[in-house]
Amino acid sequence: MVIRDNEPPSSSYHTPTYSTREIEYQFHTFDQPWHNRVHDDDVAGLPSPYPSASYWLQDTEESRRLENYRSTLPLPRSADTVIIGSGITGAFAAWFLLEATGGVPLGHTPLSSATSTAAAGQQQQRQRQQQTQQLISDSSSPPSVLMLEARQPCSGATGRNGGHCQPLIYSSSSETAEFELATYDFIKGFVEEHGLEEVVDWKTLKTVHGYLTGEVWEGAKGLVEALPEGLRKEVDLVDAETKGEGGETLRDLRVPGVKGAVVQKRAASLWPYKLVAWVLERLIQKYPIPPPAVPGAEGVRKKDGRKGGFNLQSNTAVTDLHQASDGRWLVRTSRDGVPIWANRVLLATNGYTSKLLPKMKDLIVPVRSQVAALRPPRYPPTSPTGKGKEKGKVAELEYSYAFVSEEKFPRDEYLIQRPLSSGGELIYGGARSHADAKAVGVWQDDDVERGVATYLRQNLAPYPLDLSIDKTGAVPSQTPKDGDETTELKATYQWTGIMGFSRDASPWVGNVPESLGGGENLFVCGGYTGHGMPQAALAARMVVEEILGRKVRDDGLELPREMRLTEERVNWVRENTKTLKEQQEAPGWSATMPELLGATERRA
C-alpha cells in the first residue's frame, strides 16, 4: 500500500496543485539571485524545494502515481543498501542490484583488518550502537534497497535535461566511446524488450553536430579523421564540399549556414522521466516491502517469510553521512534526527555530491543548465487572430542537433523535437556563455536567467537551423546571425537543471576512499559533465558489480579507466588539471563541447 504525505491511505491519485510562486516559475523568467551561488566553501546545498517547472515533469499519469511517493509511512531505521538519488543512475543501480540478488539482502560486510584497528573507546562505542539497534523495531524486515530522494522522484538532472541519448564518439577516448555506444544499445534494447517505445516516446535517429566557426570545425574534423576504423564508421563528415554517406548536403541536414557538420549514426530522443518512472514502478511492483509482523495466536509475532524489498522515500533529503566503527553507515535525513543504519551507501547525487562529500567539491562541481520548450513556426504562418491555425504545417525534423562555436559568446546548444502528434515542440537548451559566470557553481534550479532564456527563444531559426517545410530557409548571408524579436519563438516551458561537471570531464565511479571523506561500503557514481544519458545506466551497473564483487552479465563490459575512482586518478587530476573555476576565468573558456575537444586532445 502506498501512503502519501497528508493523505489518508485510501486517497486516490489527484492532480497536483501549484502555488502562485510555482506558477510564476513556469511562465516567467527571473535574474539569478545571489543565493544561487555555491557557499563560501564551494560546497553544494540541498536541492531547492521550489524548482522551476520542467517540460518533462508536467502533470502525467506517471507523475501522479509517483507524486510524494513513500513505500512506507515511517522511514525505515535500517537498510541493506541505501541509494541516494532517484534519477537514471539511482534507478538503474537499484535495477541491476535487485535483479542480481533477487531482492535478497547482501548483509553486512565488516571493515577489513587494515581499517579496523581497535582504539580504547571503540568497544564502548560498539556497545552503544548495539543498544541503539535494539531500539529499532523489528516489526518489518529492513529493505534490501532504500532509495532516498530529496524531492519528487527523478526531479533532478534526468528530469530536467534535453531529452537526448547520444554517444559522443569523437571527443572521447576510444574506451569511453565504446562504453557510451554500449550504454546507448543497452537503453535502446531495454526500451524494446519491455515494449516502452510509445511509453517513453523513444525515437531512433541520427544526430547532427553543426560547427559554426572554422576553428572548431577543423578541430572536430581532425578528431573524426583520427578515429580507429571501428568508430570511424559511426560518424559522417559533411561540409560545402563533402556529402554524407547517403548523399546528404548541409541543406539536407537543415544547417546550410554552418562551416561543417558531424553526423553521428546512433542517437535517440525520448522522455527521460518516463523511462526512470517505469523502472521505479516496476521495482516497486516486483520487490514489494513485506507487511509488518502481526501478533500470532499465542502472542508470537509472525512474518510472511519475505525479506528485503524496494523502498522509495520521496521528500527525504539526506543531510549527513557518518561511518560507524563496524563499517556500517549512519544516514541522517531532513525528516528527523534518527539515523538510518545502512550496510552500504551509493551516492547517485551528481551535481549535489559535494553536499555529502565536501572533499570532492573540486572534482564534481554543480553547473546549471537551461532549457526551453519552443513552439515551432507554422507554414503558412497563422493569422494574427489565431484563425487558420489548423492550416499551418510544422516541419518534422529527421535529426537531433547540437550547435558549436568558439566566439565571444561560444555556442553550445542542443535540440530535439517532440512528436508532431503532441505539437512538435522543440526542446532547445544550452547557451551557458550568456549566463552569469557561465553558471559554474550554481546548485539551485529554482529560477531561469533572463538573458539565457531570451537567447534561446531568439537564436534557433532561421540560423543555425532551417525550420522551413521544404528546407529552403535563409542562410547567414541573407539573415543576421544574432536573433531578435523577429526570430523569437514562443516558449511553453523554460527551466533549469543542475549538472555535475567533472574536473577532468569524466565521471567518478566506484568506492570513495577515506581521503575524500569515504571509506569501505560507500560508493559514488556521478560527474557526467552534462552527458549522463549515454553513460549513467551502465556506469550504475559497473558500480553495482563493484558492490557485489562479481559480474552481473557475461558480456565483457568494463568500466573505462578514465571513469574509475582511484586515489591515483584524484592525485593526477589535482596536479595536472585546473579547477573549473580557474578554467572559467581563462579567456574564451566555455566548459562546453570546444572545451571537451581540447580535453580529449590533452588526454591523447
mmCIF file of N, CA and C in Angstrom, residues 310-391:
data_model
loop_
_atom_site.group_PDB
_atom_site.id
_atom_site.type_symbol
_atom_site.label_atom_id
_atom_site.label_comp_id
_atom_site.label_asym_id
_atom_site.label_seq_id
_atom_site.Cartn_x
_atom_site.Cartn_y
_atom_site.Cartn_z
ATOM 1 N N PHE A 310 12.053 -3.251 -2.160
ATOM 2 C CA PHE A 310 12.483 -1.935 -2.632
ATOM 3 C C PHE A 310 11.606 -0.877 -1.990
ATOM 4 N N ASN A 311 12.234 0.042 -1.281
ATOM 5 C CA ASN A 311 11.514 1.086 -0.563
ATOM 6 C C ASN A 311 11.938 2.442 -1.110
ATOM 7 N N LEU A 312 10.989 3.183 -1.676
ATOM 8 C CA LEU A 312 11.244 4.515 -2.220
ATOM 9 C C LEU A 312 10.658 5.559 -1.293
ATOM 10 N N GLN A 313 11.469 6.517 -0.895
ATOM 11 C CA GLN A 313 11.041 7.576 0.005
ATOM 12 C C GLN A 313 11.294 8.943 -0.636
ATOM 13 N N SER A 314 10.211 9.601 -1.062
ATOM 14 C CA SER A 314 10.319 10.942 -1.636
ATOM 15 C C SER A 314 10.403 11.993 -0.536
ATOM 16 N N ASN A 315 10.781 13.206 -0.906
ATOM 17 C CA ASN A 315 10.847 14.330 0.029
ATOM 18 C C ASN A 315 11.644 13.975 1.280
ATOM 19 N N THR A 316 12.748 13.289 1.052
ATOM 20 C CA THR A 316 13.596 12.834 2.157
ATOM 21 C C THR A 316 15.043 13.156 1.810
ATOM 22 N N ALA A 317 15.457 14.361 2.095
ATOM 23 C CA ALA A 317 16.811 14.793 1.764
ATOM 24 C C ALA A 317 17.810 14.241 2.769
ATOM 25 N N VAL A 318 18.914 13.742 2.280
ATOM 26 C CA VAL A 318 19.988 13.266 3.157
ATOM 27 C C VAL A 318 20.868 14.456 3.516
ATOM 28 N N THR A 319 21.070 14.634 4.802
ATOM 29 C CA THR A 319 21.812 15.798 5.280
ATOM 30 C C THR A 319 23.206 15.463 5.797
ATOM 31 N N ASP A 320 23.455 14.173 6.108
ATOM 32 C CA ASP A 320 24.751 13.831 6.696
ATOM 33 C C ASP A 320 25.007 12.339 6.564
ATOM 34 N N LEU A 321 26.272 11.999 6.363
ATOM 35 C CA LEU A 321 26.729 10.605 6.347
ATOM 36 C C LEU A 321 27.849 10.448 7.362
ATOM 37 N N HIS A 322 27.833 9.342 8.070
ATOM 38 C CA HIS A 322 28.885 9.076 9.056
ATOM 39 C C HIS A 322 29.086 7.576 9.153
ATOM 40 N N GLN A 323 30.332 7.139 9.140
ATOM 41 C CA GLN A 323 30.615 5.705 9.220
ATOM 42 C C GLN A 323 30.827 5.267 10.659
ATOM 43 N N ALA A 324 30.129 4.210 11.031
ATOM 44 C CA ALA A 324 30.294 3.633 12.360
ATOM 45 C C ALA A 324 31.562 2.787 12.404
ATOM 46 N N SER A 325 31.971 2.412 13.587
ATOM 47 C CA SER A 325 33.221 1.680 13.749
ATOM 48 C C SER A 325 33.172 0.289 13.131
ATOM 49 N N ASP A 326 31.959 -0.261 12.963
ATOM 50 C CA ASP A 326 31.867 -1.605 12.381
ATOM 51 C C ASP A 326 31.740 -1.570 10.854
ATOM 52 N N GLY A 327 31.822 -0.386 10.250
ATOM 53 C CA GLY A 327 31.798 -0.286 8.799
ATOM 54 C C GLY A 327 30.467 0.126 8.219
ATOM 55 N N ARG A 328 29.395 0.039 9.024
ATOM 56 C CA ARG A 328 28.105 0.487 8.516
ATOM 57 C C ARG A 328 28.056 2.012 8.483
ATOM 58 N N TRP A 329 27.054 2.527 7.750
ATOM 59 C CA TRP A 329 26.927 3.966 7.596
ATOM 60 C C TRP A 329 25.661 4.473 8.244
ATOM 61 N N LEU A 330 25.785 5.602 8.921
ATOM 62 C CA LEU A 330 24.649 6.264 9.530
ATOM 63 C C LEU A 330 24.209 7.395 8.607
ATOM 64 N N VAL A 331 22.977 7.302 8.143
ATOM 65 C CA VAL A 331 22.442 8.239 7.162
ATOM 66 C C VAL A 331 21.374 9.085 7.841
ATOM 67 N N ARG A 332 21.628 10.367 7.949
ATOM 68 C CA ARG A 332 20.647 11.272 8.557
ATOM 69 C C ARG A 332 19.896 12.023 7.461
ATOM 70 N N THR A 333 18.611 12.233 7.705
ATOM 71 C CA THR A 333 17.775 12.884 6.709
ATOM 72 C C THR A 333 17.106 14.127 7.275
ATOM 73 N N SER A 334 16.404 14.831 6.405
ATOM 74 C CA SER A 334 15.712 16.047 6.791
ATOM 75 C C SER A 334 14.441 15.771 7.575
ATOM 76 N N ARG A 335 14.032 14.509 7.671
ATOM 77 C CA ARG A 335 12.745 14.209 8.289
ATOM 78 C C ARG A 335 12.816 14.089 9.806
ATOM 79 N N ASP A 336 13.913 13.621 10.329
ATOM 80 C CA ASP A 336 14.072 13.549 11.782
ATOM 81 C C ASP A 336 15.554 13.406 12.088
ATOM 82 N N GLY A 337 15.887 13.360 13.346
ATOM 83 C CA GLY A 337 17.290 13.281 13.724
ATOM 84 C C GLY A 337 17.798 11.886 13.955
ATOM 85 N N VAL A 338 16.950 10.881 13.726
ATOM 86 C CA VAL A 338 17.347 9.496 13.979
ATOM 87 C C VAL A 338 18.007 8.926 12.738
ATOM 88 N N PRO A 339 19.215 8.415 12.821
ATOM 89 C CA PRO A 339 19.904 7.937 11.627
ATOM 90 C C PRO A 339 19.355 6.607 11.119
ATOM 91 N N ILE A 340 19.537 6.387 9.842
ATOM 92 C CA ILE A 340 19.261 5.089 9.217
ATOM 93 C C ILE A 340 20.574 4.320 9.183
ATOM 94 N N TRP A 341 20.545 3.076 9.646
ATOM 95 C CA TRP A 341 21.731 2.229 9.607
ATOM 96 C C TRP A 341 21.758 1.503 8.273
ATOM 97 N N ALA A 342 22.838 1.683 7.523
ATOM 98 C CA ALA A 342 22.950 1.065 6.203
ATOM 99 C C ALA A 342 24.227 0.247 6.106
ATOM 100 N N ASN A 343 24.098 -0.949 5.540
ATOM 101 C CA ASN A 343 25.292 -1.763 5.325
ATOM 102 C C ASN A 343 26.198 -1.148 4.267
ATOM 103 N N ARG A 344 25.584 -0.443 3.324
ATOM 104 C CA ARG A 344 26.369 0.245 2.298
ATOM 105 C C ARG A 344 25.529 1.387 1.739
ATOM 106 N N VAL A 345 26.197 2.366 1.139
ATOM 107 C CA VAL A 345 25.525 3.544 0.602
ATOM 108 C C VAL A 345 26.093 3.848 -0.781
ATOM 109 N N LEU A 346 25.203 4.171 -1.711
ATOM 110 C CA LEU A 346 25.604 4.629 -3.036
ATOM 111 C C LEU A 346 25.081 6.045 -3.240
ATOM 112 N N LEU A 347 25.970 6.970 -3.560
ATOM 113 C CA LEU A 347 25.584 8.340 -3.862
ATOM 114 C C LEU A 347 25.368 8.467 -5.368
ATOM 115 N N ALA A 348 24.111 8.646 -5.761
ATOM 116 C CA ALA A 348 23.754 8.925 -7.156
ATOM 117 C C ALA A 348 23.263 10.361 -7.222
ATOM 118 N N THR A 349 24.067 11.268 -6.692
ATOM 119 C CA THR A 349 23.665 12.649 -6.442
ATOM 120 C C THR A 349 24.262 13.646 -7.427
ATOM 121 N N ASN A 350 25.145 13.210 -8.292
ATOM 122 C CA ASN A 350 25.690 14.006 -9.388
ATOM 123 C C ASN A 350 26.108 15.404 -8.924
ATOM 124 N N GLY A 351 25.450 16.467 -9.375
ATOM 125 C CA GLY A 351 25.885 17.820 -9.059
ATOM 126 C C GLY A 351 25.808 18.193 -7.597
ATOM 127 N N TYR A 352 25.071 17.431 -6.807
ATOM 128 C CA TYR A 352 24.922 17.721 -5.378
ATOM 129 C C TYR A 352 25.873 16.888 -4.513
ATOM 130 N N THR A 353 26.796 16.164 -5.129
ATOM 131 C CA THR A 353 27.650 15.235 -4.395
ATOM 132 C C THR A 353 28.446 15.917 -3.292
ATOM 133 N N SER A 354 28.937 17.123 -3.536
ATOM 134 C CA SER A 354 29.789 17.775 -2.537
ATOM 135 C C SER A 354 29.035 18.145 -1.269
ATOM 136 N N LYS A 355 27.705 18.145 -1.309
ATOM 137 C CA LYS A 355 26.945 18.386 -0.081
ATOM 138 C C LYS A 355 27.252 17.309 0.949
ATOM 139 N N LEU A 356 27.389 16.065 0.483
ATOM 140 C CA LEU A 356 27.650 14.943 1.391
ATOM 141 C C LEU A 356 29.119 14.549 1.421
ATOM 142 N N LEU A 357 29.854 14.913 0.369
ATOM 143 C CA LEU A 357 31.292 14.628 0.322
ATOM 144 C C LEU A 357 32.031 15.930 0.005
ATOM 145 N N PRO A 358 32.191 16.807 0.986
ATOM 146 C CA PRO A 358 32.826 18.109 0.726
ATOM 147 C C PRO A 358 34.232 18.000 0.146
ATOM 148 N N LYS A 359 34.925 16.909 0.423
ATOM 149 C CA LYS A 359 36.284 16.764 -0.101
ATOM 150 C C LYS A 359 36.317 16.468 -1.589
ATOM 151 N N MET A 360 35.131 16.260 -2.191
ATOM 152 C CA MET A 360 35.061 16.078 -3.643
ATOM 153 C C MET A 360 34.578 17.349 -4.345
ATOM 154 N N LYS A 361 34.548 18.470 -3.625
ATOM 155 C CA LYS A 361 33.953 19.687 -4.177
ATOM 156 C C LYS A 361 34.698 20.207 -5.402
ATOM 157 N N ASP A 362 35.986 19.896 -5.537
ATOM 158 C CA ASP A 362 36.729 20.341 -6.726
ATOM 159 C C ASP A 362 36.682 19.321 -7.851
ATOM 160 N N LEU A 363 36.167 18.128 -7.563
ATOM 161 C CA LEU A 363 36.138 17.058 -8.560
ATOM 162 C C LEU A 363 34.795 16.960 -9.267
ATOM 163 N N ILE A 364 33.698 17.204 -8.537
ATOM 164 C CA ILE A 364 32.367 17.253 -9.128
ATOM 165 C C ILE A 364 31.736 18.577 -8.720
ATOM 166 N N VAL A 365 31.552 19.459 -9.688
ATOM 167 C CA VAL A 365 31.102 20.820 -9.429
ATOM 168 C C VAL A 365 29.707 21.024 -10.018
ATOM 169 N N PRO A 366 28.761 21.584 -9.263
ATOM 170 C CA PRO A 366 27.446 21.869 -9.837
ATOM 171 C C PRO A 366 27.531 22.952 -10.900
ATOM 172 N N VAL A 367 26.876 22.718 -12.013
ATOM 173 C CA VAL A 367 26.803 23.685 -13.104
ATOM 174 C C VAL A 367 25.363 23.688 -13.597
ATOM 175 N N ARG A 368 24.790 24.859 -13.693
ATOM 176 C CA ARG A 368 23.369 24.925 -14.049
ATOM 177 C C ARG A 368 23.175 25.037 -15.565
ATOM 178 N N SER A 369 22.302 24.215 -16.074
ATOM 179 C CA SER A 369 21.924 24.282 -17.487
ATOM 180 C C SER A 369 20.531 24.889 -17.598
ATOM 181 N N GLN A 370 20.198 25.354 -18.788
ATOM 182 C CA GLN A 370 18.887 25.964 -19.013
ATOM 183 C C GLN A 370 18.312 25.456 -20.330
ATOM 184 N N VAL A 371 17.009 25.187 -20.314
ATOM 185 C CA VAL A 371 16.342 24.575 -21.456
ATOM 186 C C VAL A 371 14.992 25.262 -21.660
ATOM 187 N N ALA A 372 14.527 25.254 -22.905
ATOM 188 C CA ALA A 372 13.207 25.801 -23.222
ATOM 189 C C ALA A 372 12.477 24.845 -24.154
ATOM 190 N N ALA A 373 11.179 24.786 -24.012
ATOM 191 C CA ALA A 373 10.320 24.085 -24.962
ATOM 192 C C ALA A 373 9.685 25.151 -25.841
ATOM 193 N N LEU A 374 10.034 25.142 -27.127
ATOM 194 C CA LEU A 374 9.627 26.195 -28.047
ATOM 195 C C LEU A 374 8.610 25.680 -29.057
ATOM 196 N N ARG A 375 7.627 26.512 -29.333
ATOM 197 C CA ARG A 375 6.666 26.163 -30.368
ATOM 198 C C ARG A 375 7.287 26.438 -31.738
ATOM 199 N N PRO A 376 7.307 25.456 -32.620
ATOM 200 C CA PRO A 376 7.927 25.666 -33.930
ATOM 201 C C PRO A 376 7.065 26.563 -34.805
ATOM 202 N N PRO A 377 7.673 27.262 -35.759
ATOM 203 C CA PRO A 377 6.878 28.088 -36.677
ATOM 204 C C PRO A 377 5.998 27.211 -37.563
ATOM 205 N N ARG A 378 4.851 27.747 -37.933
ATOM 206 C CA ARG A 378 3.932 27.040 -38.823
ATOM 207 C C ARG A 378 3.933 27.709 -40.194
ATOM 208 N N TYR A 379 3.847 26.901 -41.223
ATOM 209 C CA TYR A 379 3.857 27.409 -42.597
ATOM 210 C C TYR A 379 2.597 26.935 -43.319
ATOM 211 N N PRO A 380 1.794 27.827 -43.907
ATOM 212 C CA PRO A 380 1.978 29.287 -43.819
ATOM 213 C C PRO A 380 1.718 29.770 -42.402
ATOM 214 N N PRO A 381 2.302 30.912 -42.023
ATOM 215 C CA PRO A 381 2.112 31.420 -40.651
ATOM 216 C C PRO A 381 0.641 31.616 -40.329
ATOM 217 N N THR A 382 0.313 31.456 -39.071
ATOM 218 C CA THR A 382 -1.065 31.671 -38.643
ATOM 219 C C THR A 382 -1.384 33.159 -38.681
ATOM 220 N N SER A 383 -2.639 33.497 -38.791
ATOM 221 C CA SER A 383 -3.058 34.888 -38.823
ATOM 222 C C SER A 383 -2.935 35.505 -37.441
ATOM 223 N N PRO A 384 -2.841 36.821 -37.350
ATOM 224 C CA PRO A 384 -2.732 37.479 -36.036
ATOM 225 C C PRO A 384 -3.874 37.125 -35.103
ATOM 226 N N THR A 385 -5.046 36.794 -35.660
ATOM 227 C CA THR A 385 -6.190 36.469 -34.813
ATOM 228 C C THR A 385 -6.143 35.031 -34.333
ATOM 229 N N GLY A 386 -5.215 34.246 -34.888
ATOM 230 C CA GLY A 386 -5.145 32.847 -34.491
ATOM 231 C C GLY A 386 -5.994 31.948 -35.353
ATOM 232 N N LYS A 387 -6.832 32.535 -36.201
ATOM 233 C CA LYS A 387 -7.678 31.721 -37.066
ATOM 234 C C LYS A 387 -6.817 31.079 -38.156
ATOM 235 N N GLY A 388 -7.217 29.918 -38.551
ATOM 236 C CA GLY A 388 -6.474 29.224 -39.585
ATOM 237 C C GLY A 388 -5.262 28.475 -39.070
ATOM 238 N N LYS A 389 -5.148 28.374 -37.768
ATOM 239 C CA LYS A 389 -4.002 27.686 -37.199
ATOM 240 C C LYS A 389 -3.915 26.244 -37.664
ATOM 241 N N GLU A 390 -5.077 25.621 -37.824
ATOM 242 C CA GLU A 390 -5.080 24.221 -38.225
ATOM 243 C C GLU A 390 -4.503 24.035 -39.623
ATOM 244 N N LYS A 391 -4.409 25.113 -40.427
ATOM 245 C CA LYS A 391 -3.901 25.001 -41.786
ATOM 246 C C LYS A 391 -2.381 25.059 -41.822
#
